[in-house]
Amino acid sequence: MRVDILLFASLQDRAGSDTVSVELDDSATVADLIEQVSQQFPDLRERLGQVRVAVDQEFRPLDYPVTEDVEIALIPPVSGG
Amino acid sequence: MAQPDSRPNGDTPSNEVNDEDFIIELTEQTLTVDATVARLADPGCGAFVTFIGTVRNEHHGRAVERLDYTAYAPMAELEMRKIAHELASRWPIRQLAILHRLGRLEIGEASIVIVLALPHRKESFEALQFAIDRFKETVPIWKKEHFTDGDVQWVEGS
């Protein structure tokens, strides 16, 4: 399945886009998604160790399943407030 | 929300408080405490605690000219609302406002205003501390620093 991933802050700058797209197996997890992004987008790789992943606007752990119709975002360490 | 139980001063935790009592906003408008407190005017509250976060002129020893704030807005509002619910379940808060500004901010301007309105001041400061500490952990908002030397850098992590 193809999934779109929203990017923010430095990830957005590095990718030159606010979205990237990866191809994943139907049984993919959040960990698989990060791995796929890392392989496909080397400019993002060194920041991926610090990101949290949000699925439908909730932080989810690495073993959380990724499905086709969800909203996925890579969340770098936040700095609001 | 917490179950009612009585507190030493007779107040119950606010299981009557609901989303209408929370002002949760992301805005590009200037934030001020006075305007925010005025929106929470509640004659049953005798204590209003406020936090204002402002833009500083330096970061790790480097002179800052201004900041930009951006957000993953729908999720930021959800996370802010979660903080509001947790505040209301743990402390006798009758109304609250959590406002964060987005866009370009100059030195000294307020990036965040938090106001909590309670019947009495007991525990109010502790609640406010929780609010800002939790905000800084969970809300997907980022600041980008523009240094006076021309360098521009995202701040990732507090």
Short mmCIF file of C-alpha atoms in Angstrom, two decimals:
data_model
loop_
_atom_site.label_atom_id
_atom_site.label_comp_id
_atom_site.label_asym_id
_atom_site.label_seq_id
_atom_site.Cartn_x
_atom_site.Cartn_y
_atom_site.Cartn_z
CA MET A 1 0.00 0.00 0.00
CA ARG A 2 1.07 3.54 -0.61
CA VAL A 3 1.02 5.87 2.37
CA ASP A 4 1.51 9.61 2.55
CA ILE A 5 3.42 11.02 5.47
CA LEU A 6 3.18 14.59 6.74
CA LEU A 7 6.49 16.23 7.59
CA PHE A 8 7.16 19.14 9.94
CA ALA A 9 9.94 21.47 10.97
CA SER A 10 13.44 20.35 10.01
CA LEU A 11 12.14 17.23 8.26
CA GLN A 12 10.04 19.40 6.01
CA ASP A 13 13.01 21.61 5.18
CA ARG A 14 15.27 18.63 4.50
CA ALA A 15 12.76 16.88 2.28
CA GLY A 16 11.86 20.10 0.49
CA SER A 17 8.23 19.11 0.89
CA ASP A 18 5.54 18.88 3.55
CA THR A 19 4.67 15.32 2.44
CA VAL A 20 6.50 12.23 1.29
CA SER A 21 5.12 8.94 0.09
CA VAL A 22 6.32 5.38 0.71
CA GLU A 23 5.27 1.94 -0.36
CA LEU A 24 4.64 -0.50 2.51
CA ASP A 25 3.45 -4.08 2.95
CA ASP A 26 -0.16 -4.36 4.10
CA SER A 27 1.04 -5.70 7.43
CA ALA A 28 3.46 -2.85 8.06
CA THR A 29 4.02 -1.27 11.44
CA VAL A 30 5.20 2.17 12.46
CA ALA A 31 8.74 0.74 12.71
CA ASP A 32 8.52 -0.49 9.12
CA LEU A 33 7.36 2.92 8.02
CA ILE A 34 10.32 4.66 9.65
CA GLU A 35 12.68 2.14 8.09
CA GLN A 36 11.18 2.73 4.66
CA VAL A 37 11.43 6.49 4.98
CA SER A 38 15.03 6.13 6.12
CA GLN A 39 15.94 4.07 3.08
CA GLN A 40 14.08 6.16 0.56
CA PHE A 41 15.00 9.60 1.93
CA PRO A 42 18.61 9.61 3.12
CA ASP A 43 18.43 13.34 3.90
CA LEU A 44 15.93 12.55 6.64
CA ARG A 45 17.73 9.54 8.02
CA GLU A 46 19.79 11.17 10.74
CA ARG A 47 16.72 12.85 12.27
CA LEU A 48 14.53 9.78 12.31
CA GLY A 49 15.94 8.44 15.57
CA GLN A 50 14.28 11.30 17.41
CA VAL A 51 10.88 11.42 15.75
CA ARG A 52 7.62 10.23 17.18
CA VAL A 53 5.00 8.95 14.77
CA ALA A 54 1.40 10.11 14.92
CA VAL A 55 -1.30 8.00 13.32
CA ASP A 56 -4.60 9.84 12.99
CA GLN A 57 -3.20 12.54 15.27
CA GLU A 58 -2.29 10.22 18.14
CA PHE A 59 1.24 9.26 19.10
CA ARG A 60 1.69 5.55 18.45
CA PRO A 61 4.45 3.08 19.35
CA LEU A 62 6.74 1.29 16.91
CA ASP A 63 4.68 -1.90 16.83
CA TYR A 64 1.44 -0.08 15.94
CA PRO A 65 -0.04 -1.23 12.61
CA VAL A 66 -0.15 1.13 9.65
CA THR A 67 -3.14 0.91 7.33
CA GLU A 68 -4.02 2.61 4.10
CA ASP A 69 -6.50 5.30 5.09
CA VAL A 70 -4.83 6.84 8.10
CA GLU A 71 -3.12 10.21 8.49
CA ILE A 72 0.53 9.73 9.36
CA ALA A 73 2.89 12.40 10.56
CA LEU A 74 6.51 12.39 11.63
CA ILE A 75 6.84 14.53 14.73
CA PRO A 76 10.33 15.81 15.57
CA PRO A 77 10.97 16.75 19.22
CA VAL A 78 8.55 19.60 19.88
CA SER A 79 9.48 23.11 20.96
CA GLY A 80 6.27 24.99 21.59
CA GLY A 81 5.21 26.73 24.76
CA MET B 1 -13.01 12.93 34.38
CA ALA B 2 -12.52 12.31 38.11
CA GLN B 3 -15.32 11.04 40.33
CA PRO B 4 -16.57 13.59 42.85
CA ASP B 5 -14.87 13.51 46.21
CA SER B 6 -14.75 16.19 48.80
CA ARG B 7 -11.67 18.28 49.37
CA PRO B 8 -10.54 19.89 52.58
CA ASN B 9 -11.89 23.27 51.60
CA GLY B 10 -15.18 21.88 50.37
CA ASP B 11 -14.58 22.13 46.62
CA THR B 12 -15.21 19.12 44.44
CA PRO B 13 -13.07 18.30 41.43
CA SER B 14 -14.74 19.65 38.39
CA ASN B 15 -16.58 16.75 36.82
CA GLU B 16 -19.12 19.40 35.81
CA VAL B 17 -16.47 21.10 33.70
CA ASN B 18 -16.69 20.36 30.02
CA ASP B 19 -15.30 21.51 26.72
CA GLU B 20 -17.26 24.76 26.74
CA ASP B 21 -15.27 25.83 29.77
CA PHE B 22 -11.99 25.40 27.92
CA ILE B 23 -10.63 28.02 25.56
CA ILE B 24 -8.08 26.19 23.41
CA GLU B 25 -6.69 28.17 20.51
CA LEU B 26 -3.91 28.52 18.02
CA THR B 27 -3.83 32.03 16.66
CA GLU B 28 -1.68 34.47 14.74
CA GLN B 29 -3.09 37.35 16.79
CA THR B 30 -1.16 39.00 19.61
CA LEU B 31 -1.75 37.25 22.92
CA THR B 32 -2.40 39.19 26.09
CA VAL B 33 -3.19 38.03 29.57
CA ASP B 34 -5.80 40.73 30.20
CA ALA B 35 -7.87 39.78 27.17
CA THR B 36 -7.65 36.12 28.06
CA VAL B 37 -8.63 36.57 31.72
CA ALA B 38 -11.56 38.70 30.60
CA ARG B 39 -12.83 35.78 28.54
CA LEU B 40 -12.83 33.57 31.64
CA ALA B 41 -14.65 35.98 33.94
CA ASP B 42 -16.37 33.69 36.43
CA PRO B 43 -17.68 35.19 39.65
CA GLY B 44 -17.33 31.80 41.36
CA CYS B 45 -13.56 31.87 40.88
CA GLY B 46 -11.36 33.67 43.34
CA ALA B 47 -8.02 32.59 41.90
CA PHE B 48 -6.69 33.04 38.41
CA VAL B 49 -3.17 31.79 37.75
CA THR B 50 -1.43 32.78 34.58
CA PHE B 51 1.66 31.78 32.64
CA ILE B 52 3.05 33.79 29.76
CA GLY B 53 5.87 32.38 27.64
CA THR B 54 7.73 35.09 25.80
CA VAL B 55 10.34 35.26 23.06
CA ARG B 56 13.84 35.71 24.45
CA ASN B 57 16.62 37.59 22.75
CA GLU B 58 19.16 34.79 23.05
CA HIS B 59 19.38 31.02 22.70
CA HIS B 60 22.39 29.13 24.06
CA GLY B 61 24.39 32.32 24.05
CA ARG B 62 23.52 33.35 20.50
CA ALA B 63 21.63 36.56 19.86
CA VAL B 64 18.13 35.97 18.45
CA GLU B 65 16.36 38.43 16.20
CA ARG B 66 12.93 36.79 16.00
CA LEU B 67 11.10 33.44 15.94
CA ASP B 68 8.64 31.61 13.72
CA TYR B 69 6.23 29.11 15.24
CA THR B 70 4.52 26.39 13.20
CA ALA B 71 2.16 23.63 14.25
CA TYR B 72 0.56 20.39 13.16
CA ALA B 73 -2.59 22.26 13.96
CA PRO B 74 -5.33 19.63 14.28
CA MET B 75 -3.15 17.42 16.46
CA ALA B 76 -1.88 20.38 18.49
CA GLU B 77 -5.47 21.29 19.35
CA LEU B 78 -6.20 17.69 20.34
CA GLU B 79 -3.15 17.51 22.58
CA MET B 80 -3.99 20.87 24.15
CA ARG B 81 -7.50 19.62 24.83
CA LYS B 82 -6.09 16.46 26.44
CA ILE B 83 -4.04 18.65 28.76
CA ALA B 84 -7.17 20.63 29.60
CA HIS B 85 -9.08 17.45 30.43
CA GLU B 86 -6.29 16.18 32.62
CA LEU B 87 -6.04 19.52 34.42
CA ALA B 88 -9.76 19.55 35.08
CA SER B 89 -9.74 15.97 36.34
CA ARG B 90 -6.86 16.52 38.78
CA TRP B 91 -7.58 20.03 40.08
CA PRO B 92 -10.76 22.02 40.84
CA ILE B 93 -10.45 24.18 37.75
CA ARG B 94 -13.65 25.86 36.64
CA GLN B 95 -12.41 27.37 33.41
CA LEU B 96 -9.16 27.54 31.55
CA ALA B 97 -7.51 29.01 28.51
CA ILE B 98 -4.51 27.68 26.64
CA LEU B 99 -3.54 29.89 23.72
CA HIS B 100 -0.48 29.54 21.52
CA ARG B 101 0.56 31.93 18.85
CA LEU B 102 1.78 30.88 15.41
CA GLY B 103 3.70 32.73 12.74
CA ARG B 104 6.34 35.37 13.20
CA LEU B 105 7.04 36.63 16.71
CA GLU B 106 9.34 39.45 17.77
CA ILE B 107 11.49 39.55 20.92
CA GLY B 108 9.35 40.01 24.00
CA GLU B 109 6.09 38.90 22.43
CA ALA B 110 4.02 36.17 24.06
CA SER B 111 4.10 32.77 22.38
CA ILE B 112 1.82 31.11 24.92
CA VAL B 113 -0.70 32.22 27.50
CA ILE B 114 -2.23 29.80 29.98
CA VAL B 115 -4.88 30.95 32.44
CA LEU B 116 -6.54 28.68 34.97
CA ALA B 117 -9.56 29.84 36.97
CA LEU B 118 -10.25 28.13 40.29
CA PRO B 119 -12.46 28.89 43.30
CA HIS B 120 -9.41 29.16 45.57
CA ARG B 121 -5.69 29.40 45.11
CA LYS B 122 -4.90 26.06 46.76
CA GLU B 123 -2.99 23.84 44.29
CA SER B 124 -3.47 26.40 41.52
CA PHE B 125 0.25 26.98 41.03
CA GLU B 126 0.93 23.26 40.88
CA ALA B 127 -1.76 22.91 38.21
CA LEU B 128 -0.22 25.71 36.17
CA GLN B 129 3.22 24.11 36.42
CA PHE B 130 1.77 20.86 35.16
CA ALA B 131 0.04 22.65 32.29
CA ILE B 132 3.16 24.29 30.86
CA ASP B 133 5.44 21.33 31.54
CA ARG B 134 3.07 18.93 29.81
CA PHE B 135 2.52 21.36 26.93
CA LYS B 136 6.22 21.41 26.25
CA GLU B 137 6.31 17.61 26.05
CA THR B 138 3.36 16.76 23.88
CA VAL B 139 1.97 19.53 21.71
CA PRO B 140 3.21 19.40 18.10
CA ILE B 141 4.40 22.97 17.73
CA TRP B 142 7.93 23.97 16.69
CA LYS B 143 9.90 27.17 16.82
CA LYS B 144 12.46 28.31 14.30
CA GLU B 145 15.05 30.78 15.52
CA HIS B 146 16.36 33.58 13.35
CA PHE B 147 19.69 34.64 14.79
CA THR B 148 21.14 38.11 14.39
CA ASP B 149 24.06 36.62 12.50
CA GLY B 150 21.65 35.47 9.79
CA ASP B 151 21.59 31.80 10.72
CA VAL B 152 18.16 30.12 10.94
CA GLN B 153 17.57 26.96 12.94
CA TRP B 154 14.67 24.79 14.06
CA VAL B 155 14.62 24.08 17.77
CA GLU B 156 13.82 20.41 18.22
CA GLY B 157 13.45 19.45 21.82
CA SER B 158 13.35 21.97 24.61
#
